[in-house]
PDB file of C-alpha atoms in Angstrom:
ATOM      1  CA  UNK A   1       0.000   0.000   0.000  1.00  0.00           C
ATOM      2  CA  UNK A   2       1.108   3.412  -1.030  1.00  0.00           C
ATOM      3  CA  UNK A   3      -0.417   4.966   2.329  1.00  0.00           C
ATOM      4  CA  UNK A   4      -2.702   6.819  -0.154  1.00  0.00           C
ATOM      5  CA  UNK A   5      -6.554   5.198  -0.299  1.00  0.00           C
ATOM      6  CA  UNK A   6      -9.446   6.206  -2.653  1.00  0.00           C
ATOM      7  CA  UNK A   7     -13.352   5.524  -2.423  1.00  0.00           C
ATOM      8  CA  UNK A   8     -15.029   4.378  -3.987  1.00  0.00           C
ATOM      9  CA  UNK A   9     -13.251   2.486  -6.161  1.00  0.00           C
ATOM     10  CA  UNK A  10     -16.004   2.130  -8.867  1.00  0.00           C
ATOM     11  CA  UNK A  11     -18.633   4.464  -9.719  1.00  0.00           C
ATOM     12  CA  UNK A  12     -21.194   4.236 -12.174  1.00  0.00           C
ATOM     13  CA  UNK A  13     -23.435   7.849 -12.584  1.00  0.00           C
ATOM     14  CA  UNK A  14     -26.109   9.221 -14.942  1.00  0.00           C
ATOM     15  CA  UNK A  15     -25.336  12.460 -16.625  1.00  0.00           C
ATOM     16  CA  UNK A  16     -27.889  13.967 -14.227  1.00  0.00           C
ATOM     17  CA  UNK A  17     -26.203  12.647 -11.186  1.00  0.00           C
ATOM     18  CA  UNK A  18     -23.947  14.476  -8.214  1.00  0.00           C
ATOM     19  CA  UNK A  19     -21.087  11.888  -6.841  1.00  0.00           C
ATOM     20  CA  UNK A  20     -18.040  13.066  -4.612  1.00  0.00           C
ATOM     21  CA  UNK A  21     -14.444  11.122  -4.803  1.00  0.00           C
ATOM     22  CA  UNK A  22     -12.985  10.469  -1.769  1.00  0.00           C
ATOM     23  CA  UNK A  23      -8.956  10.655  -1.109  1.00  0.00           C
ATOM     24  CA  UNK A  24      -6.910  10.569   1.968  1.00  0.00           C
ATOM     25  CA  UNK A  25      -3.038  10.304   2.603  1.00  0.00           C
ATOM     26  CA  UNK A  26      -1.361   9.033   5.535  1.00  0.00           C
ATOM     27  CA  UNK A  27       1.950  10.243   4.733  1.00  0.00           C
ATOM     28  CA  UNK A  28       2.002  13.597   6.108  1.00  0.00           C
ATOM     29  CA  UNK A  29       2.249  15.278   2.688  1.00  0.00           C
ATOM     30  CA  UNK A  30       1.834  18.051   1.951  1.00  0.00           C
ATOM     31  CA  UNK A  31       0.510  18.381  -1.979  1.00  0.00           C
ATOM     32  CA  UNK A  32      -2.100  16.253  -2.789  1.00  0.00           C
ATOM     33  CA  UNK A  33      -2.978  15.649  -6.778  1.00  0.00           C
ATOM     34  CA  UNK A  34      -6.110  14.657  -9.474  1.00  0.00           C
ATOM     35  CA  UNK A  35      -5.217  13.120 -12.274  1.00  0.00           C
ATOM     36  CA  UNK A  36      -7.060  11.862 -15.381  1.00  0.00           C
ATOM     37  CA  UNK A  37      -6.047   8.724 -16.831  1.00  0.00           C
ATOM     38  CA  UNK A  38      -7.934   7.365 -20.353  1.00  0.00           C
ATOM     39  CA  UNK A  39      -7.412   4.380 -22.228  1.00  0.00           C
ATOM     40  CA  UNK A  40      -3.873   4.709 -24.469  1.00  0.00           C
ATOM     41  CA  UNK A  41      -3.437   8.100 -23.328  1.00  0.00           C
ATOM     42  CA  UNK A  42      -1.020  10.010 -20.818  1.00  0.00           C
ATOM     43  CA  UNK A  43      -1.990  10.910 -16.983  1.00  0.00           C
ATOM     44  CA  UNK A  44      -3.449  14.190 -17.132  1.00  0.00           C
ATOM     45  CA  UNK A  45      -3.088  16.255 -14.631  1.00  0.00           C
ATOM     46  CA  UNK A  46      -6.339  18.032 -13.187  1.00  0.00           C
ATOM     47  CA  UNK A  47      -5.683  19.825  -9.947  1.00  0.00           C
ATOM     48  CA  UNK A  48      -3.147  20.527  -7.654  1.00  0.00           C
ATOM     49  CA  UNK A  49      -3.138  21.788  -3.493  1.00  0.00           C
ATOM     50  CA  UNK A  50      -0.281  22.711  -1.664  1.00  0.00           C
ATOM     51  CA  UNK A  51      -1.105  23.362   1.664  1.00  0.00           C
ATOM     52  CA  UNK A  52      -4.824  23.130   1.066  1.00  0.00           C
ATOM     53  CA  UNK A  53      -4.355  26.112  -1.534  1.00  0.00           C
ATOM     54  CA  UNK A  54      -5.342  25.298  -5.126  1.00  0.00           C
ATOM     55  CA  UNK A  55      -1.968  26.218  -7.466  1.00  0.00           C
ATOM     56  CA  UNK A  56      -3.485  24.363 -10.370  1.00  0.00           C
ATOM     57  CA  UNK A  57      -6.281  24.212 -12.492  1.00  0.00           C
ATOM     58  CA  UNK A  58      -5.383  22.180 -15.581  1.00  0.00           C
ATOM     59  CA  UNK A  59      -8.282  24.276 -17.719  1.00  0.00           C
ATOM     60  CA  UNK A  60     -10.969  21.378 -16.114  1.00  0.00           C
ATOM     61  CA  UNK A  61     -14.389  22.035 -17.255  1.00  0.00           C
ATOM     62  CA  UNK A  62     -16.540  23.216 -14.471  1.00  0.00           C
ATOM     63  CA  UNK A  63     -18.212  20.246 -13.412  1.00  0.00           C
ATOM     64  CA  UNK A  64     -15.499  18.847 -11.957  1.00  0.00           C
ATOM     65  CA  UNK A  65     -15.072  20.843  -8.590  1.00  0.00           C
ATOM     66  CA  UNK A  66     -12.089  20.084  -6.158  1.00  0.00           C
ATOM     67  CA  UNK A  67     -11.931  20.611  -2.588  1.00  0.00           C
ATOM     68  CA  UNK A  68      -9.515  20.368  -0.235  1.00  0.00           C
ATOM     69  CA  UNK A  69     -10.126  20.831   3.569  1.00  0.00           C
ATOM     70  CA  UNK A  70      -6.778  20.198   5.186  1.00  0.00           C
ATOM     71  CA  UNK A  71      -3.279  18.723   3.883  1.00  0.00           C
ATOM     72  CA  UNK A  72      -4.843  14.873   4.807  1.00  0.00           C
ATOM     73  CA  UNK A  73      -7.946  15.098   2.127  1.00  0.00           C
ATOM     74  CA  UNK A  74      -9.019  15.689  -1.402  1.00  0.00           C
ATOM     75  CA  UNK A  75     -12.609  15.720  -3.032  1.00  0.00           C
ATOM     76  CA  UNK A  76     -13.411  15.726  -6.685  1.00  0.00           C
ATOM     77  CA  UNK A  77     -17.115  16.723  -6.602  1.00  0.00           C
ATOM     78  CA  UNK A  78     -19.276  15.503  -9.966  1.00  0.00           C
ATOM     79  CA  UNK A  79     -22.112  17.345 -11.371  1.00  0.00           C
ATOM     80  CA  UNK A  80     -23.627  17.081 -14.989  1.00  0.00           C
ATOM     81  CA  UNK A  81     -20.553  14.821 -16.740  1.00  0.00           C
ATOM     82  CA  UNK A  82     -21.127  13.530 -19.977  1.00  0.00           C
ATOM     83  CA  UNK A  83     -19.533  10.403 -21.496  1.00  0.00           C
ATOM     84  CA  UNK A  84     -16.410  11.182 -22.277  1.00  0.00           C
ATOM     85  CA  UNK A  85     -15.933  11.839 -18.586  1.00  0.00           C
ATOM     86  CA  UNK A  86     -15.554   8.041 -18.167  1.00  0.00           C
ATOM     87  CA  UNK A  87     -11.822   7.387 -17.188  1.00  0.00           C
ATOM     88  CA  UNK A  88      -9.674   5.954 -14.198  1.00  0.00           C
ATOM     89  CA  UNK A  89      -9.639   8.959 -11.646  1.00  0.00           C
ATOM     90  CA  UNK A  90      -6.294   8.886  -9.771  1.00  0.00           C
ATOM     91  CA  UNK A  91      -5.104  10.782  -6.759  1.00  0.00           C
ATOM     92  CA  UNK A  92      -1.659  11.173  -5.793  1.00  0.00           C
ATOM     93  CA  UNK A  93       0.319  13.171  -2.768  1.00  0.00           C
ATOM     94  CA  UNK A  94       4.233  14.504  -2.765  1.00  0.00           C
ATOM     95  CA  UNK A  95       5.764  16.150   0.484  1.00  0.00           C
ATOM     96  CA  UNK A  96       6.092  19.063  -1.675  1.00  0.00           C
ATOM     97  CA  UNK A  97       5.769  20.294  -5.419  1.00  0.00           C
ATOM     98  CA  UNK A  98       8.609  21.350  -7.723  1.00  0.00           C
ATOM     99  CA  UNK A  99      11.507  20.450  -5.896  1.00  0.00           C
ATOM    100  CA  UNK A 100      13.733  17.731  -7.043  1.00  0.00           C
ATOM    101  CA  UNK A 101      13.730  15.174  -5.155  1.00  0.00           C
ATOM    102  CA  UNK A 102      10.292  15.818  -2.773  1.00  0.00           C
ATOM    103  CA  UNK A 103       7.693  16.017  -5.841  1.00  0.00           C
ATOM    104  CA  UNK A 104       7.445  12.046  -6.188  1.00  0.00           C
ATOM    105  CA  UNK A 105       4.242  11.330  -6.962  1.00  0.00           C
ATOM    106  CA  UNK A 106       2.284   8.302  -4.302  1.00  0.00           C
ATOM    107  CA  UNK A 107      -0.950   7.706  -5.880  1.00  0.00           C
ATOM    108  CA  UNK A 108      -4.013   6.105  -5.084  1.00  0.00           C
ATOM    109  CA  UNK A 109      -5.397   2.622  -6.438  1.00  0.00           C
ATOM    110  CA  UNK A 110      -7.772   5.251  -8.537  1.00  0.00           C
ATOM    111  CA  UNK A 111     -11.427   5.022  -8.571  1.00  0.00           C
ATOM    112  CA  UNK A 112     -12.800   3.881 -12.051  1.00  0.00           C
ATOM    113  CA  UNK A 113     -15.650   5.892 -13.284  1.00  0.00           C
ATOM    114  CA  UNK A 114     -18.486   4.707 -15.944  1.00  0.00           C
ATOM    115  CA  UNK A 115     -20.582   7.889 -16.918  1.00  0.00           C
ATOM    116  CA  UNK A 116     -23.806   6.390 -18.831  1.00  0.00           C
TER     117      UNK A 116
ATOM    118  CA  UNK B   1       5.200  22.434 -26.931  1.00  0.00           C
ATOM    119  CA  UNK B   2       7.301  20.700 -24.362  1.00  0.00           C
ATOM    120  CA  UNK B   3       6.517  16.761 -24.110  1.00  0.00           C
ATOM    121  CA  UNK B   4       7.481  13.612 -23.253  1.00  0.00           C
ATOM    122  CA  UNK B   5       7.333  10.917 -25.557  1.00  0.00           C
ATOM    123  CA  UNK B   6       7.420   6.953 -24.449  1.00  0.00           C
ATOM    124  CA  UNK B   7       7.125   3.765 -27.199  1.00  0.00           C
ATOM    125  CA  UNK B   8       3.581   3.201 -27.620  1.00  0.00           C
ATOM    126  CA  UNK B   9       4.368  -0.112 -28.705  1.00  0.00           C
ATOM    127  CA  UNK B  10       4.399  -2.932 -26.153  1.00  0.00           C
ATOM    128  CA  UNK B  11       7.369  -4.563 -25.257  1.00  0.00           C
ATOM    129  CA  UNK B  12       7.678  -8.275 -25.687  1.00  0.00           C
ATOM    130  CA  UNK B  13      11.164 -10.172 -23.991  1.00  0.00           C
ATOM    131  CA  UNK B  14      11.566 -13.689 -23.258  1.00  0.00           C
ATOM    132  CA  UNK B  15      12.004 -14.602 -19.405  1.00  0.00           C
ATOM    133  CA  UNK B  16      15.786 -13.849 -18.293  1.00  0.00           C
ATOM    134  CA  UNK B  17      16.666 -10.824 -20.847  1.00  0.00           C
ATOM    135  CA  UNK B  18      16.879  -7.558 -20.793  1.00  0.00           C
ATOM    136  CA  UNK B  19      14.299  -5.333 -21.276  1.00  0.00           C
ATOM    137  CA  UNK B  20      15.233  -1.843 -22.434  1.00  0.00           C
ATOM    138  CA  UNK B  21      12.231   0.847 -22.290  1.00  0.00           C
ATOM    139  CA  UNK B  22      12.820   4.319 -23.787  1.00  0.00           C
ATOM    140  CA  UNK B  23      11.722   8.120 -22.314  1.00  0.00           C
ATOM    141  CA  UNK B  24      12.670  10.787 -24.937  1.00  0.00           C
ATOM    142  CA  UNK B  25      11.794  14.762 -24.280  1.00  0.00           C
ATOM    143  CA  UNK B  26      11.423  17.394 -26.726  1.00  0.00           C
ATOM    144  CA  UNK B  27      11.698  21.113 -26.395  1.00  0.00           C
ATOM    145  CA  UNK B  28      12.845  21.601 -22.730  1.00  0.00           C
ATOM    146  CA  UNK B  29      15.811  20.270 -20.509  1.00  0.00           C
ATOM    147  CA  UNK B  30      13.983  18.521 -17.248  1.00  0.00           C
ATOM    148  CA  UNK B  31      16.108  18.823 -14.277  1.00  0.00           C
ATOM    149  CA  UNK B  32      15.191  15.653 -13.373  1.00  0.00           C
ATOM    150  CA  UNK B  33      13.281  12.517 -14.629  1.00  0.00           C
ATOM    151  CA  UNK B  34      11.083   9.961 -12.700  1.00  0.00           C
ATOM    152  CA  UNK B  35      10.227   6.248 -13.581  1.00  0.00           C
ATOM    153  CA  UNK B  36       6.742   4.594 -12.406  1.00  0.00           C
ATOM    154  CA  UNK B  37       5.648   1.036 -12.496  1.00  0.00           C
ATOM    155  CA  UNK B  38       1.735   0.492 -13.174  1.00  0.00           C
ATOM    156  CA  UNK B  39      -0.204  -2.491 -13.103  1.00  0.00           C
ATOM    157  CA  UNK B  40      -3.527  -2.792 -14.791  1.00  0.00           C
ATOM    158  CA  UNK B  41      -6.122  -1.180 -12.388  1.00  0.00           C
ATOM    159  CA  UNK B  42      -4.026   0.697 -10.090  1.00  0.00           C
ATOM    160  CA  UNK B  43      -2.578   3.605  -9.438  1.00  0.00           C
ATOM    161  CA  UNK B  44       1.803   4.275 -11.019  1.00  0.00           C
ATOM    162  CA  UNK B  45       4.289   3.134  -7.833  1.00  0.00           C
ATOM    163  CA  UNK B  46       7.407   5.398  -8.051  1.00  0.00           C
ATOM    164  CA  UNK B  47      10.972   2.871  -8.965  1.00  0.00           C
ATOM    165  CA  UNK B  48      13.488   5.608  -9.447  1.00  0.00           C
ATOM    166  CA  UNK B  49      14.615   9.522  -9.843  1.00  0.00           C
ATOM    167  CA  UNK B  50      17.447  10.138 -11.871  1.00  0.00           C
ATOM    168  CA  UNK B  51      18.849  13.791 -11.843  1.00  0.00           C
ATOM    169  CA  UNK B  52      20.519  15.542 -14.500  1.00  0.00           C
ATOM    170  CA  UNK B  53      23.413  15.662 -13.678  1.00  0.00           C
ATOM    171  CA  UNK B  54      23.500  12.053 -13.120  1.00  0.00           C
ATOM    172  CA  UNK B  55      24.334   9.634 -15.717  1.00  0.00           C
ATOM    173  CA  UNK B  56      22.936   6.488 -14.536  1.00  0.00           C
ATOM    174  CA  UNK B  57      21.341   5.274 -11.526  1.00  0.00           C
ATOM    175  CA  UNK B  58      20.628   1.600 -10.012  1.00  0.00           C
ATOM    176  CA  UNK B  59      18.361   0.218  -7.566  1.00  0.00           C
ATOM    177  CA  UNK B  60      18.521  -3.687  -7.736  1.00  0.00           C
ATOM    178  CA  UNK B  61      17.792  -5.177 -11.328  1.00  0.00           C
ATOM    179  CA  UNK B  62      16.379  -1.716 -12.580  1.00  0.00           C
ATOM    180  CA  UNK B  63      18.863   0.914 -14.338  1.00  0.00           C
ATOM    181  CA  UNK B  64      18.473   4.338 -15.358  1.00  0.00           C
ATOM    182  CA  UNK B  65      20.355   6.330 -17.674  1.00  0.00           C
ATOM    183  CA  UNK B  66      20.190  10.223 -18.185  1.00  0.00           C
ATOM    184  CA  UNK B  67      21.427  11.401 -21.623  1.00  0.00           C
ATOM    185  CA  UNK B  68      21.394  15.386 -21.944  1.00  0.00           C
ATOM    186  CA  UNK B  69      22.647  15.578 -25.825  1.00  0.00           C
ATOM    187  CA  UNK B  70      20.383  12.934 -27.254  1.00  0.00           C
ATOM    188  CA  UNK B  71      17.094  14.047 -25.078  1.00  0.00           C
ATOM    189  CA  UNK B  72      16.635  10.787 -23.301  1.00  0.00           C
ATOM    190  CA  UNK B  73      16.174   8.377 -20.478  1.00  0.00           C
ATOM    191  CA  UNK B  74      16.963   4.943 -20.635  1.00  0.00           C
ATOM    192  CA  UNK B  75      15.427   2.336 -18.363  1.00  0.00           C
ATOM    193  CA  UNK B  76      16.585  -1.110 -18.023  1.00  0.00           C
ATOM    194  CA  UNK B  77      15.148  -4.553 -16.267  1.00  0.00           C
ATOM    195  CA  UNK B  78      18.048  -7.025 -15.930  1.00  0.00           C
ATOM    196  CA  UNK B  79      17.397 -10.283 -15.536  1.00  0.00           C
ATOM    197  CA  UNK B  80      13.836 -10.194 -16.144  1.00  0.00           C
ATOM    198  CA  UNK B  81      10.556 -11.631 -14.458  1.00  0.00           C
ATOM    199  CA  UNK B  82       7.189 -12.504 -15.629  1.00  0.00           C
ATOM    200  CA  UNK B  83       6.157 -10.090 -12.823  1.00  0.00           C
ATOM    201  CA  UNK B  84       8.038  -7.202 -14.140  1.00  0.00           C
ATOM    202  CA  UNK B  85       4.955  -7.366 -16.835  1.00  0.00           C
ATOM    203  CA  UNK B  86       3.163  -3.736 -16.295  1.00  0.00           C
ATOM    204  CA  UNK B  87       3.298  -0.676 -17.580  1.00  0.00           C
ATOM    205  CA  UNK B  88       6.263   2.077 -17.344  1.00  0.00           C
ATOM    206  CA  UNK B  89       5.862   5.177 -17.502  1.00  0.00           C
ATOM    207  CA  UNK B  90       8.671   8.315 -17.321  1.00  0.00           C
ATOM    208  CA  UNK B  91       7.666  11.585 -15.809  1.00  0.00           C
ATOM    209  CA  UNK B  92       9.641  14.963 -15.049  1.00  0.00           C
ATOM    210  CA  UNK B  93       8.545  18.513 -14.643  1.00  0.00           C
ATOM    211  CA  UNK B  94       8.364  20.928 -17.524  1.00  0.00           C
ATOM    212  CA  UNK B  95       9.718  24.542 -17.910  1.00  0.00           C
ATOM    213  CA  UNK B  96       6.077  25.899 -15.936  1.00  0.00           C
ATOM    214  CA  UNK B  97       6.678  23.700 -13.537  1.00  0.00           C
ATOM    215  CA  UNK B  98       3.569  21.544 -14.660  1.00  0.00           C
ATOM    216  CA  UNK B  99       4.347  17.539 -14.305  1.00  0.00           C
ATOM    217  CA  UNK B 100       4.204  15.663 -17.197  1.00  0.00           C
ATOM    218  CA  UNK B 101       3.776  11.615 -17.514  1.00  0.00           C
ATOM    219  CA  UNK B 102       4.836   9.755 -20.828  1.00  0.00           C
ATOM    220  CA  UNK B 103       2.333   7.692 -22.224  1.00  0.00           C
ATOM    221  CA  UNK B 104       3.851   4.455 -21.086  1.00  0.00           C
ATOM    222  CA  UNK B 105       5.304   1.488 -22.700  1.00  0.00           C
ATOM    223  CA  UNK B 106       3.661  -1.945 -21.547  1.00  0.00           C
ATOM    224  CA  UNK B 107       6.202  -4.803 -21.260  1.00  0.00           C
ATOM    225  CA  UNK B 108       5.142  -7.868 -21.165  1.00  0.00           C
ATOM    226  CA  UNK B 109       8.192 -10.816 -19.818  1.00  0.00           C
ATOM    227  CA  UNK B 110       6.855 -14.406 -21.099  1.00  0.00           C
ATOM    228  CA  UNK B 111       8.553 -17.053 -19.375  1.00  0.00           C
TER     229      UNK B 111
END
């Protein structure tokens, strides 16, 4: 176990529907990540805290809404998604971001998503 | 537009070789570049960090290389497993300070 846990791990929503993703880290980190991962293509990177402060919005459409209460946890709120939205949703902490060495990425087993 | 670039094509190696899995960037000079393991399902598991001004770096049967004048990262499984099957992906920062992953390159070790 990376000491990085996501719920739920599958989640199957109508377009109409409102679902949260759940992520917690017990390493004391202090960035915490979303990433988008699709079939054949590269990790995308969604959203990034440091220190519970949002430093990056990866042009996400709206309906995807982060939150971040404290250094320990990280929401990705669902409204409205459409199809396309379907993907393996992956969460990842580092101690910090952009320094060599304490940027290394622990992720999440990801939580798969099915948007009919 | 600065990017990292991995084999799309999977990698197939008989039990006991060598498998070599390649990380090329374009457009920027990472300080740094980072090597994860996935397995189908889960989430990447960091192997290994390799800096620039390093030229190789080992951590049991997995080497890295770091070449600054051809662009690219080498990574190499000596000795390999059926379980070293997964995918590999390279990652490293870019000049905005934005990480980047590589698409990946699957292996897959038959025995």
């Amino acid at each position: 176990e990376t000491g990085v846990t996501q719920t739920p791990r599958h989640l199957v929503m109508g377009m109409t529907n409102k679902k949260s993703l759940k992520c917690e880290q017990h390493l004391g980190h202090n960035a915490m990540y979303w990433y988008k991962q699709s079939a054949k293509k590269p990790l995308e990177l969604m959203f990034v805290y440091n220190f519970k402060e949002q430093t990056e919005n990866n042009s996400v459409p709206s309906r995807f809404s982060p939150e971040c209460p404290n250094s320990s946890h990280l929401f990705l709120h669902l409204h409205t998604l459409q199809p396309e939205d379907s993907a393996l949703y992956l969460c990842a902490s580092s101690q910090d971001t952009g320094v060599v060495g304490t940027d290394t990425q622990y992720f999440g087993p990801g939580t798969r998503l099915t948007v009919l | 537009s600065q990017k990292i670039e991995q084999n799309s094509e999977a990698l197939n190696i008989q039990e006991g070789k060598t498998a070599t899995l390649t990380c090329n960037y374009t457009n920027y000079s990472p300080a740094y570049l980072q090597w994860y393991r996935q397995d189908p399902g889960r989430g990447p598991v960091f192997l290994l960090l390799i800096r620039e001004n390093e030229k190789e770096k080992r951590k049991e049967r997995l080497k890295v290389t770091f070449d600054t004048t051809l662009k690219q990262s080498l990574f190499h499984i000596t000795a390999s497993q059926p379980a070293d099957s997964a995918t590999y992906l390279c990652a490293s920062h870019n000049q905005g300070g934005k990480l980047i992953f590589g698409q990946g390159t699957e292996l897959s070790v038959k025995p």
